[in-house]
Short mmCIF file of C-alpha atoms in Angstrom, two decimals:
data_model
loop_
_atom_site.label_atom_id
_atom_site.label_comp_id
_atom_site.label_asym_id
_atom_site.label_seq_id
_atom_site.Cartn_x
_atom_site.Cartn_y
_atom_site.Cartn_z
CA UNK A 7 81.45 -1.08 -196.82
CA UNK A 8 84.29 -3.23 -197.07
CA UNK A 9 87.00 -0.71 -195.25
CA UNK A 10 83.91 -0.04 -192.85
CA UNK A 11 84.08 -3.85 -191.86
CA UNK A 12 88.13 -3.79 -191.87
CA UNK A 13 88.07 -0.92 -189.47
CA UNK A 14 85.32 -1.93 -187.05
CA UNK A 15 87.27 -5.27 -186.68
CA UNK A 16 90.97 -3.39 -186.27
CA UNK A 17 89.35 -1.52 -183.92
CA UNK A 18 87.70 -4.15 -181.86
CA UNK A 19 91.30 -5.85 -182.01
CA UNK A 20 92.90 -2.64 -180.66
CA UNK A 21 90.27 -1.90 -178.00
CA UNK A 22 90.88 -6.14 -176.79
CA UNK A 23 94.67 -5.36 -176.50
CA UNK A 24 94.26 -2.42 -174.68
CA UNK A 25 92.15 -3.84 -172.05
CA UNK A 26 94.22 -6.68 -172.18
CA UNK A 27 97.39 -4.45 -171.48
CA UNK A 28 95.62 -2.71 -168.34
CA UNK A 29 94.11 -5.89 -167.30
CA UNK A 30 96.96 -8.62 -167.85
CA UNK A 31 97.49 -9.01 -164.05
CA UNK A 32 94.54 -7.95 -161.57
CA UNK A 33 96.80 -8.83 -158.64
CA UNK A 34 97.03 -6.05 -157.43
CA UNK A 35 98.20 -7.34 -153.66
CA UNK A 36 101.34 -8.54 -155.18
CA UNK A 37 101.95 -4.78 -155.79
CA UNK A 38 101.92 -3.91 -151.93
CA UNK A 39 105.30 -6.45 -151.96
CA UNK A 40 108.00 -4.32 -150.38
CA UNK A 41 111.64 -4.97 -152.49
CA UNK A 42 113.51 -5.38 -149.25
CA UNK A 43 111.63 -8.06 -148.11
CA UNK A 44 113.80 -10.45 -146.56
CA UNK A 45 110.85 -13.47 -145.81
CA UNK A 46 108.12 -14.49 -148.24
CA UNK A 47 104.86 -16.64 -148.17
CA UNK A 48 102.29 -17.11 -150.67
CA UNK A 49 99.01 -18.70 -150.07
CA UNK A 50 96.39 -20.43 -153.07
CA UNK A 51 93.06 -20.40 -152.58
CA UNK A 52 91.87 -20.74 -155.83
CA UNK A 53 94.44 -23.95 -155.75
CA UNK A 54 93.12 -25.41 -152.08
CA UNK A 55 89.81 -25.07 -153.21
CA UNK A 56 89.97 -26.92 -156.62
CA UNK A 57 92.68 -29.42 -155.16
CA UNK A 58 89.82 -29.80 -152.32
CA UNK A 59 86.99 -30.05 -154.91
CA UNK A 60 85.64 -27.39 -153.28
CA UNK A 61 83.66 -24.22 -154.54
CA UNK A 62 83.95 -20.80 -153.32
CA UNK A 63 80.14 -20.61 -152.28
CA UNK A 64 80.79 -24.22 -150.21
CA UNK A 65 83.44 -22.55 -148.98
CA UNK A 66 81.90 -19.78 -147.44
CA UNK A 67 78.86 -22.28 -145.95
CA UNK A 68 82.06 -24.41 -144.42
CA UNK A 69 83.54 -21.37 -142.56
CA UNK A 70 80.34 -20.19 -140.28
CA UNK A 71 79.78 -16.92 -139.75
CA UNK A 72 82.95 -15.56 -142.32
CA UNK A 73 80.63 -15.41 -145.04
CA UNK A 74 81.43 -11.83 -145.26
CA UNK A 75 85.02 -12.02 -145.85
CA UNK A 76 84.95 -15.21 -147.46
CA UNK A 77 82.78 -12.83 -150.32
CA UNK A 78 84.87 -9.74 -149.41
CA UNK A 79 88.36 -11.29 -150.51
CA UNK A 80 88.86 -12.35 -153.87
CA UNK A 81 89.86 -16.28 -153.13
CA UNK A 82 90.64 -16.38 -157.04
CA UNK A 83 93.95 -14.77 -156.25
CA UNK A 84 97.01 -15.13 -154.29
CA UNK A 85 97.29 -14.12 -150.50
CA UNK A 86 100.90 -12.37 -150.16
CA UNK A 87 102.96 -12.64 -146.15
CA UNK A 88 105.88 -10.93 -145.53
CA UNK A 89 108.72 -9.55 -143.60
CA UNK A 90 111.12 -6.96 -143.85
CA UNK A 91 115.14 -6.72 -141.75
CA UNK A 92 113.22 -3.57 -140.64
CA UNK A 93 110.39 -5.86 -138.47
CA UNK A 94 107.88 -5.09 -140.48
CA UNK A 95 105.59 -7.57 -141.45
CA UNK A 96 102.15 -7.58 -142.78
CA UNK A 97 100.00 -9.21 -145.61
CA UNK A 98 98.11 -8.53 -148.20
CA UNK A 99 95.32 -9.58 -149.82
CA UNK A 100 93.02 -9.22 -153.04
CA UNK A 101 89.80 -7.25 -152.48
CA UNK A 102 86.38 -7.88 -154.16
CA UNK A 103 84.02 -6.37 -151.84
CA UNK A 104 85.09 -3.72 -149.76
CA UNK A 105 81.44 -3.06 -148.05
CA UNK A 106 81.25 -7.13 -146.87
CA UNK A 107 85.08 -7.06 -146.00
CA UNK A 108 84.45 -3.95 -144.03
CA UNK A 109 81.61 -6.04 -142.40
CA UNK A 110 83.61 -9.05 -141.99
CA UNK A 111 86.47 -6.95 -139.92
CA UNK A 112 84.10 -5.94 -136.85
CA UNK A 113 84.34 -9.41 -136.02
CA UNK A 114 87.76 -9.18 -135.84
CA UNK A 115 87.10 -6.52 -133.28
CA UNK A 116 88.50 -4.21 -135.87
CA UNK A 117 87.22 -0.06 -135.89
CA UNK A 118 87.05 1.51 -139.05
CA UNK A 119 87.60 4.94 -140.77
CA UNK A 120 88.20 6.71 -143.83
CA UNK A 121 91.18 8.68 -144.50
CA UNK A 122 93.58 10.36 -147.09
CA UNK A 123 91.39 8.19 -149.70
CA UNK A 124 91.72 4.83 -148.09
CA UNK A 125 89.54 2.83 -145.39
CA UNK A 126 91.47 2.39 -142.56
CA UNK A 127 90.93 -0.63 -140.07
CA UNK A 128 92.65 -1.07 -136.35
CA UNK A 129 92.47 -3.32 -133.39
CA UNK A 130 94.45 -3.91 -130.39
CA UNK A 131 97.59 -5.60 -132.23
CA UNK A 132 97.12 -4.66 -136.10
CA UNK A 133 96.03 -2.14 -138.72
CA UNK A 134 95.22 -2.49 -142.35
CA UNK A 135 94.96 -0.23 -145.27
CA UNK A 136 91.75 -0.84 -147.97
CA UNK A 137 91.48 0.38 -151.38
CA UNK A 138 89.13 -1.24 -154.10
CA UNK A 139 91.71 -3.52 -155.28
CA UNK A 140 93.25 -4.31 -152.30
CA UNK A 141 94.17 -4.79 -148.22
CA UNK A 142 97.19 -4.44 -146.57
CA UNK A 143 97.40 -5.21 -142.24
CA UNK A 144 100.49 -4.84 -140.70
CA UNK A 145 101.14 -6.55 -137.50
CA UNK A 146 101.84 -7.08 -134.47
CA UNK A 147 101.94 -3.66 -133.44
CA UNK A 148 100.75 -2.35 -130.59
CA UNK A 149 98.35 0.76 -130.75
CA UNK A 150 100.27 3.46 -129.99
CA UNK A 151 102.58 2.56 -132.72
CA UNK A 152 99.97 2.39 -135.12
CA UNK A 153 99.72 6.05 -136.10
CA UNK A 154 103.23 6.10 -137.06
CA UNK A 155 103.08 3.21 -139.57
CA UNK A 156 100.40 4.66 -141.95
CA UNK A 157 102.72 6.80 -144.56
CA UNK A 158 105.02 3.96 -144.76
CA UNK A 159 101.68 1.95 -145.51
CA UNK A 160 100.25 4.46 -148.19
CA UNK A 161 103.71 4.14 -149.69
CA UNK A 162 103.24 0.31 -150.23
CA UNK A 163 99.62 0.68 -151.41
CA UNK A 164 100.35 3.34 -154.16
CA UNK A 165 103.79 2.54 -155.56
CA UNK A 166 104.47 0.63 -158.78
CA UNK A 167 105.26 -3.00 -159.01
CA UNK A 168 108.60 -4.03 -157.13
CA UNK A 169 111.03 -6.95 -157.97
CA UNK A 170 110.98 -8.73 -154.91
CA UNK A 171 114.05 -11.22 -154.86
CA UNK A 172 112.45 -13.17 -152.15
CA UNK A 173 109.30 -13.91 -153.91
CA UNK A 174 111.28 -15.47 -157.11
CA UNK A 175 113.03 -18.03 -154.62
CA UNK A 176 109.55 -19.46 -154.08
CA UNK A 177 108.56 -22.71 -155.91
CA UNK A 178 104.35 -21.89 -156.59
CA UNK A 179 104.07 -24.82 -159.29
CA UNK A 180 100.42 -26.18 -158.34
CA UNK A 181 101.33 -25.20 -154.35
CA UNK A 182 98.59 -23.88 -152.58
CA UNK A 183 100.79 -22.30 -149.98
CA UNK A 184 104.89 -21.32 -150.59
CA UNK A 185 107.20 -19.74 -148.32
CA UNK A 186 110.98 -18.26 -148.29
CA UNK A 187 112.78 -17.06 -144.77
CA UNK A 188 115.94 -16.44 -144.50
CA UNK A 189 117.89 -18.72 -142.16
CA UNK A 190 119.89 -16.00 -139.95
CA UNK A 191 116.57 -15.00 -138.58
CA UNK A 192 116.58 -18.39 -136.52
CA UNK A 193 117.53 -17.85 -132.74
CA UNK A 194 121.02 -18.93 -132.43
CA UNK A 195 120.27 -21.43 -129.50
CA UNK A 196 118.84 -22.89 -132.12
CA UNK A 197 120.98 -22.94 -135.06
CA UNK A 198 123.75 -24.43 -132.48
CA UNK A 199 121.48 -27.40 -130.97
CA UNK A 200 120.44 -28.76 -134.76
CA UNK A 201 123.13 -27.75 -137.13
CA UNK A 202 126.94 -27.98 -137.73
CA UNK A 203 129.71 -25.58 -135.96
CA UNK A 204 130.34 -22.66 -137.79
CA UNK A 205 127.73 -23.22 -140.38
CA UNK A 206 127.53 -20.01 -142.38
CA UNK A 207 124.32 -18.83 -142.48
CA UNK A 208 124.59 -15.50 -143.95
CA UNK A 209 123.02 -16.00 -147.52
CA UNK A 210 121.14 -18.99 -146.01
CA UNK A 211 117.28 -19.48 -146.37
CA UNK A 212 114.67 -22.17 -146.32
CA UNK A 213 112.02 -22.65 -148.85
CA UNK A 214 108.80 -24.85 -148.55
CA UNK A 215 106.05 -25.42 -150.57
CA UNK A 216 102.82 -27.18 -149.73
CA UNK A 217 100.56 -28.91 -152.45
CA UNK A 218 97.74 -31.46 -152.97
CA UNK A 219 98.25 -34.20 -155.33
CA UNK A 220 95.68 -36.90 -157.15
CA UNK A 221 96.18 -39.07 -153.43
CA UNK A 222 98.54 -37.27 -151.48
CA UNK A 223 99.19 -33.96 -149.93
CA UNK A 224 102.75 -32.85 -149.75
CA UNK A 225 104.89 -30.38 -147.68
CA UNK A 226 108.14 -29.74 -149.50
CA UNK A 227 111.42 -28.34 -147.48
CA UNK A 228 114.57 -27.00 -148.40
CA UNK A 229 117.35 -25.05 -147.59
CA UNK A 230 120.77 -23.56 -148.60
CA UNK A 231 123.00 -24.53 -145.88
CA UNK A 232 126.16 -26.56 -146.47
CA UNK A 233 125.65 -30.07 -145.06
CA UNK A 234 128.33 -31.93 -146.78
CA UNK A 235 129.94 -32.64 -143.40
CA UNK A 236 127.00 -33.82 -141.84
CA UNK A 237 127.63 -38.30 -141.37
CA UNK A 238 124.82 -39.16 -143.30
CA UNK A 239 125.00 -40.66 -146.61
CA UNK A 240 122.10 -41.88 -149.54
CA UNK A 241 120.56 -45.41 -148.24
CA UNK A 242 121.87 -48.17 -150.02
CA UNK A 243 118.44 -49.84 -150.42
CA UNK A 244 120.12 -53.67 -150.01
CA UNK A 245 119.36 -53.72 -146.11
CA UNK A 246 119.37 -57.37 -145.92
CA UNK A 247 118.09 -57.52 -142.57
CA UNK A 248 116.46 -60.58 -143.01
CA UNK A 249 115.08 -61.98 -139.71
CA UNK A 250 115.96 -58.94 -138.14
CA UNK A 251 113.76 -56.03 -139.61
CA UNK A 252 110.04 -57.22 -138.62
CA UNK A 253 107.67 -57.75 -141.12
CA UNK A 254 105.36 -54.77 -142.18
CA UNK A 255 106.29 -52.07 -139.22
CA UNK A 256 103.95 -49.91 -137.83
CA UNK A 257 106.04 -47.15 -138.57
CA UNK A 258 109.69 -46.63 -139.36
CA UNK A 259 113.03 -44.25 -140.44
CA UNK A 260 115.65 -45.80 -142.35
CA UNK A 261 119.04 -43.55 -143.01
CA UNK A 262 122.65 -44.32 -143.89
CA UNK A 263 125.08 -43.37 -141.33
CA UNK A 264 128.47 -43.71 -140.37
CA UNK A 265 129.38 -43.85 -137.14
CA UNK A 266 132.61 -42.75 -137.01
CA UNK A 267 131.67 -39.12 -137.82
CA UNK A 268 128.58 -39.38 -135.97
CA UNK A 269 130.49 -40.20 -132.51
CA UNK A 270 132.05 -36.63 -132.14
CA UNK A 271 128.71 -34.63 -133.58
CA UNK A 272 127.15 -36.68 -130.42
CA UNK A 273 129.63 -35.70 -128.08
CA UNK A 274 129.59 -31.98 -128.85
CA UNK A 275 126.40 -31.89 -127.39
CA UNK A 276 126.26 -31.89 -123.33
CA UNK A 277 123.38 -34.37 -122.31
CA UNK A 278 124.19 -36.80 -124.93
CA UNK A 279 128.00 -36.79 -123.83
CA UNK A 280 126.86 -37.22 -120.37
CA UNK A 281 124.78 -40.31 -121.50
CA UNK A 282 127.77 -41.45 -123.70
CA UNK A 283 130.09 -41.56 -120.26
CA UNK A 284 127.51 -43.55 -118.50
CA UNK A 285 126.88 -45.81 -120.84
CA UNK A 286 130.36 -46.51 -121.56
CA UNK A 287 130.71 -47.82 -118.28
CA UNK A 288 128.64 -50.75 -118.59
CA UNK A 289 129.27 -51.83 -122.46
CA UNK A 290 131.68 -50.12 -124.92
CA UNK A 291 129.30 -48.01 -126.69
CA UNK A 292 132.16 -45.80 -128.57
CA UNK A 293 133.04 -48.74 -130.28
CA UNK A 294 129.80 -49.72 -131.06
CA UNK A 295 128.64 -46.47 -132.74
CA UNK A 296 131.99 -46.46 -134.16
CA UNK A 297 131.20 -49.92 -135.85
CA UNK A 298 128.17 -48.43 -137.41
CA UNK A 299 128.11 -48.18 -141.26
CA UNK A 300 125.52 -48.38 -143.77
CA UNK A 301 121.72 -48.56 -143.45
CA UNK A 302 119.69 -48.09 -139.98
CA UNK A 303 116.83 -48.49 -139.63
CA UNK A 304 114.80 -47.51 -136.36
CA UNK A 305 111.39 -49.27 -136.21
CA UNK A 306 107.91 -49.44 -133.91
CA UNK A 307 106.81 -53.02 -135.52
CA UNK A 308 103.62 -53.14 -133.76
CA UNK A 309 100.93 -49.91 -133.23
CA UNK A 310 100.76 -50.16 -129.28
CA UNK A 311 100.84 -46.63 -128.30
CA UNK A 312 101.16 -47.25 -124.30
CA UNK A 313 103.92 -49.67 -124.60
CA UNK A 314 105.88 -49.14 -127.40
CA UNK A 315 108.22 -51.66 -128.69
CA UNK A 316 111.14 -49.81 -130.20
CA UNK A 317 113.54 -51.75 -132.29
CA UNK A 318 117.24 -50.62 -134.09
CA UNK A 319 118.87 -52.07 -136.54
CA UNK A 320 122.21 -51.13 -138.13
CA UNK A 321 124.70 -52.46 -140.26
CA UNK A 322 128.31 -52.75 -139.14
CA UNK A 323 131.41 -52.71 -140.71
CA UNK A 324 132.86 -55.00 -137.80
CA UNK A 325 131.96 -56.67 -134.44
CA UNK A 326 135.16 -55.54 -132.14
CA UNK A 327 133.02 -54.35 -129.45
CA UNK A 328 131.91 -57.96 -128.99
CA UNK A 329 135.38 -58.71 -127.68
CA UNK A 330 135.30 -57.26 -124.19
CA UNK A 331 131.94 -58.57 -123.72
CA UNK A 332 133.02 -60.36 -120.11
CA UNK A 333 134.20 -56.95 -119.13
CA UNK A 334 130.73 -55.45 -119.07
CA UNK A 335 128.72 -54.43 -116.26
CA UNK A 336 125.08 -55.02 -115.51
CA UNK A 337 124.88 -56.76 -118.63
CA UNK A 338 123.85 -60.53 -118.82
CA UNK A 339 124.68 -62.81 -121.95
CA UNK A 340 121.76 -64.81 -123.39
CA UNK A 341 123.61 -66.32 -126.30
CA UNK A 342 126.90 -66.50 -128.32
CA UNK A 343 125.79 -62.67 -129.40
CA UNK A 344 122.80 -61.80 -127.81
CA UNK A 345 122.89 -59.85 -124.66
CA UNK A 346 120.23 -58.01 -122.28
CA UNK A 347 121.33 -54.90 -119.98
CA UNK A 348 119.67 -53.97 -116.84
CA UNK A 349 119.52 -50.22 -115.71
CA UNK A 350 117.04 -49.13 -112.95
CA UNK A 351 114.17 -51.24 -114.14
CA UNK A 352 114.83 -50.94 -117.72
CA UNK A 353 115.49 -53.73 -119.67
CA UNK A 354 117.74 -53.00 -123.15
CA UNK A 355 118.56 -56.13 -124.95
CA UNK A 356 120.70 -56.08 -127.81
CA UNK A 357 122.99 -58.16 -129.78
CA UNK A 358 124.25 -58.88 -133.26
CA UNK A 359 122.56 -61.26 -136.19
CA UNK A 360 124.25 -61.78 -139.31
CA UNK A 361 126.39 -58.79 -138.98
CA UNK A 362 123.52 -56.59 -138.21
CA UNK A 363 123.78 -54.97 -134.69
CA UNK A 364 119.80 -54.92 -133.19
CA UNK A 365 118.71 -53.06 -130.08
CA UNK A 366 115.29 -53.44 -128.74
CA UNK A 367 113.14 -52.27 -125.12
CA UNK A 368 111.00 -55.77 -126.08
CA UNK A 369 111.97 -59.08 -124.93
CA UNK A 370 109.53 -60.38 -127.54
CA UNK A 371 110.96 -58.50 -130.31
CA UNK A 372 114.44 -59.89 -129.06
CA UNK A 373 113.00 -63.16 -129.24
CA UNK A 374 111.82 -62.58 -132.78
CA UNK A 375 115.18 -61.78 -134.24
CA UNK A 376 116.28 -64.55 -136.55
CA UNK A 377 112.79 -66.26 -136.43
CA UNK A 378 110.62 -63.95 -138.92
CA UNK A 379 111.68 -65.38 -142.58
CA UNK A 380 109.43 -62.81 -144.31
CA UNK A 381 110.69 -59.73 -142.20
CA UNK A 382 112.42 -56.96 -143.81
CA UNK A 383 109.38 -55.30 -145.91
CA UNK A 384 109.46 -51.76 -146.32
CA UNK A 385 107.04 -50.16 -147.87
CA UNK A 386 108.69 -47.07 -149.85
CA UNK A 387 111.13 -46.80 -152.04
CA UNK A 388 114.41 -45.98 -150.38
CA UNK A 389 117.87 -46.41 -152.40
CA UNK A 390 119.40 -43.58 -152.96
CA UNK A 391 117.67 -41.58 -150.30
CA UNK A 392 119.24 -39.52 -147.27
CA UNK A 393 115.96 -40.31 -145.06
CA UNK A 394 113.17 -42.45 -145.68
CA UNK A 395 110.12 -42.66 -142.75
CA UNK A 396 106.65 -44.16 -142.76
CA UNK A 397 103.88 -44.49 -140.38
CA UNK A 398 100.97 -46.72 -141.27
CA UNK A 399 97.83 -45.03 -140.49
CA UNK A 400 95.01 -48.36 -140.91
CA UNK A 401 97.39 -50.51 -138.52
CA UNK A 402 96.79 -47.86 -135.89
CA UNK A 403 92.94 -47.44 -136.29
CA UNK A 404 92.58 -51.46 -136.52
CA UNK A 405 94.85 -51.82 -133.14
CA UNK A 406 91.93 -50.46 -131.19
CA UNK A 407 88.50 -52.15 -131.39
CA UNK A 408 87.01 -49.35 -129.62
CA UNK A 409 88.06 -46.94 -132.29
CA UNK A 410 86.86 -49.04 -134.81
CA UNK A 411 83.05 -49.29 -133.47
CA UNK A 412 82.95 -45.76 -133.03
CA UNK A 413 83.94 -45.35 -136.62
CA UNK A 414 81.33 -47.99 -137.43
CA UNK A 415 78.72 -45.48 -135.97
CA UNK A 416 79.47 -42.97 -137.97
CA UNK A 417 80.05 -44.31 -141.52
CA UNK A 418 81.26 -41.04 -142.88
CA UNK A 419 83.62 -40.84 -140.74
CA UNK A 420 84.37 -44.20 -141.29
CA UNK A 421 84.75 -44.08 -145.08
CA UNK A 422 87.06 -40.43 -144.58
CA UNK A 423 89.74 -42.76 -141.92
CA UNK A 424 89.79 -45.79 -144.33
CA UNK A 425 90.37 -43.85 -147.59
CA UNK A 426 94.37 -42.46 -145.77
CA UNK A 427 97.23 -44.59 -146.03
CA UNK A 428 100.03 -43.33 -144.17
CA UNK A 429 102.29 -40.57 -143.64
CA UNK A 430 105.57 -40.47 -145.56
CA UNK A 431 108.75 -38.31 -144.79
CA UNK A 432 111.53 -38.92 -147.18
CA UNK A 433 114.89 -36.54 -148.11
CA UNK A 434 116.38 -36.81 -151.68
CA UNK A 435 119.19 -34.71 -150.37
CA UNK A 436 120.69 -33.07 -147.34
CA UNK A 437 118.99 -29.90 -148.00
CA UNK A 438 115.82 -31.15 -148.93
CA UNK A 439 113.04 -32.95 -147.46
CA UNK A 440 108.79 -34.02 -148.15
CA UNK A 441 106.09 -34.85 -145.82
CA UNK A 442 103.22 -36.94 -147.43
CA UNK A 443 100.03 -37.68 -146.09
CA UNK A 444 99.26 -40.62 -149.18
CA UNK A 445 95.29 -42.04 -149.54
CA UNK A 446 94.05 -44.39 -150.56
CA UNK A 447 91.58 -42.37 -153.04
CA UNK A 448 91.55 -39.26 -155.04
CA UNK A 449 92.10 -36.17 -152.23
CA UNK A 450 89.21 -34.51 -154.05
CA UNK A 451 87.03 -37.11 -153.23
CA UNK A 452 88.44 -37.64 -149.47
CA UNK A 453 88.09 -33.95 -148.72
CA UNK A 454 84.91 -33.97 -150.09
CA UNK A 455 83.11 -36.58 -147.94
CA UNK A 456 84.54 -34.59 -144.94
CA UNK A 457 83.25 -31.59 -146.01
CA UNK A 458 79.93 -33.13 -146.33
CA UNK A 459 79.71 -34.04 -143.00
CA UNK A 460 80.78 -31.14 -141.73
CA UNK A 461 78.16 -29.23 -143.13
CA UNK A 462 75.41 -32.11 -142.64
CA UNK A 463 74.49 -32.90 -145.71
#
């Protein structure tokens, strides 16, 4: 009785590892992952929903009239993107109903048909591939092209598990959505406008990574490229723009810059050295820029969206420019350093306070400078950061009154705008950069209320 017992359990225990071996990993889109492909994206939704509080069956009440392929897909695993150097780009995705996803596609306007084994689905611009595990669509293609693409698709569905080198450059720690592209793919108009000459973008690529925290939800960016030479360095985080810097801004971006290298970056770029030359005739802006070094800070201090006050503040390593003031043209002094220049109806006035060079489209900002005791308040932490922004989301809802009783009306509403803070953007390096939407309460709880009154409840 005793070796009865023994072998029931060993066998139990060797059945468990068995299905354990054959079922370790269900995902069986992540199969469909070509090795050569060059771009990757992954997308959560068994992450967005819990980091949304949200549960598959609300889920598929929220999106009206996708019930079908909210049941059809199984939203407790990955969604897979991709591209290959070959233009071929599809995704795939997890199946758990084929008859509902099958429904699901005519609304898509897709046709469908069985073939070789598979279900076979086509519209105007796609086609996808359907076993019982999984779906693969392949798109844009047009439909003449379509024909041609299902052997290479079959391939994909059947073979074995590829290393994909793309997909391992993705950070998914607690991300609901991840992505890896390689940089050379940009258009090159494009790569010259933003980045350095000659920047070497061969093994380049860009990685982000999107995820939803206790109270805040954050898009992370990076990339590989070589920005050493770039004329930015981290923020000091001793500003000392006191009286300068107005109190509690609206919305700001502080950086550390110096102007020396900055000057011919600006001037390799047409319109900007057209401006420069312009400019240069009325006030010696070269050596003003060249003065530049150490924290900026560009700043909105008050939420008025029509007439924008726009104020920037810099800190200089010397004041030479100052000297040829009586030279300048269409420029009028209004004290020992504080000057205003008129250009076709624009008014620019600008000056320097304690060392710090300001420049303002507000004669009541100008006014300001040296009178505000308790400016200089910003709200993140910044030392030691390449880029620090922040735009405060409650001073722009209480600027207009006739926002706010609309909100009133509708307290949910209401109680959704109140709960968010403001919207971050900081960059701990050159290559790397966050966007934060922060709230005020748990995200869970935010998204939730919203979701409620979406649905009516």
């Amino acid at each position: 009785m005793k070796k009865l017992v023994i072998g029931i359990i060993c066998l139990l225990l060797i059945g468990g590892a068995a299905y354990w071996y054959f079922h370790r990993d269900s995902d069986k889109a992540r199969d469909v992952l070509p090795a050569d492909a060059t771009a990757v994206a992954v997308f959560e939704p068994a992450e967005i929903l819990d980091g949304l509080g949200l549960k598959q069956e609300k889920a598929g009440k929220l999106v009206r009239n996708l019930e079908d392929l909210v049941e059809g897909v199984n939203l407790a695993k990955p969604v897979y993107a991709f591209a290959t150097q070959d233009e071929l780009s599809g995704v795939a995705l997890n199946v758990k109903d084929v008859k509902r996803l099958l429904k699901a596609a005519t609304l898509f306007n897709y046709a469908s048909e069985e073939q070789n084994g598979y279900q076979w689905i086509a519209n105007s611009n796609s086609i996808g591939c359907i076993d019982e595990d999984k779906l693969l669509i392949v798109g844009p293609v047009a439909e003449e092209q379509q024909d041609a693409l299902r052997e290479e698709m079959m391939s994909l569905m059947k073979q074995a598990r590829k290393d994909v080198p793309a997909l391992d450059k993705l950070d998914r720690k607690g991300t609901v959505l991840s992505l890896s592209a390689p940089l050379n793919s940009l258009p090159k108009e494009y790569v010259q406008k933003y980045l350095p000459a000659k920047t070497d973008l061969s093994d380049a690529s860009f990685n982000a990574a999107l995820r939803f925290g206790g109270k805040d939800i954050t898009l992370s960016m990076e990339s590989s490229v070589d920005l050493s030479n770039m004329p930015l360095s981290p923020i000091k985080g001793d500003i000392g723009l006191s009286g300068v810097l107005p109190a509690n801004p609206f919305a700001y971006v502080c950086f550390n810059m110096n102007g020396e290298k900055l000057l011919p970056e600006l001037r390799k770029v047409p319109n900007l050295r057209t401006a420069l030359l312009a400019l240069n005739l009325c006030v010696d802006v070269d050596m003003m820029i060249k003065a530049i070094d150490g924290d900026v800070v560009i700043s909105v201090p008050e939420p008025d969206l029509q007439h924008p006050a726009v104020l920037l503040t810099a800190t200089l390593s010397n004041t030479d420019f100052l000297e040829n003031a009586e030279e300048w043209s269409r420029v009028r002094r209004l004290g020992e350093s504080d000057f205003v220049a008129d250009y076709e109806g624009t008014q620019v006035f600008f000056g320097v306070h304690d060392k710090y060079l300001y420049i303002t489209n507000s004669n009541k900002v100008a006014s300001n400078i040296g009178e505000n005791k308790d400016s200089g308040t910003l709200r993140l932490p910044i030392k030691g950061k390449y880029l620090s922004a922040s735009l405060d989301i409650a001073q722009l809802v209480d600027a207009y009154p006739g926002v706010n009783m609309l909100l009133r009306g509708v307290p949910q509403i209401r109680e959704v705008i109140d709960a968010l803070d403001q919207v971050t953007l900081t960059a701990d390096s050159q290559q790397s950069m966050q966007l934060s939407l922060q709230t005020k309460k748990p995200v869970k709880e935010v998204i939730g209320n919203f979701v409620t009154l979406l649905m009516g409840e």
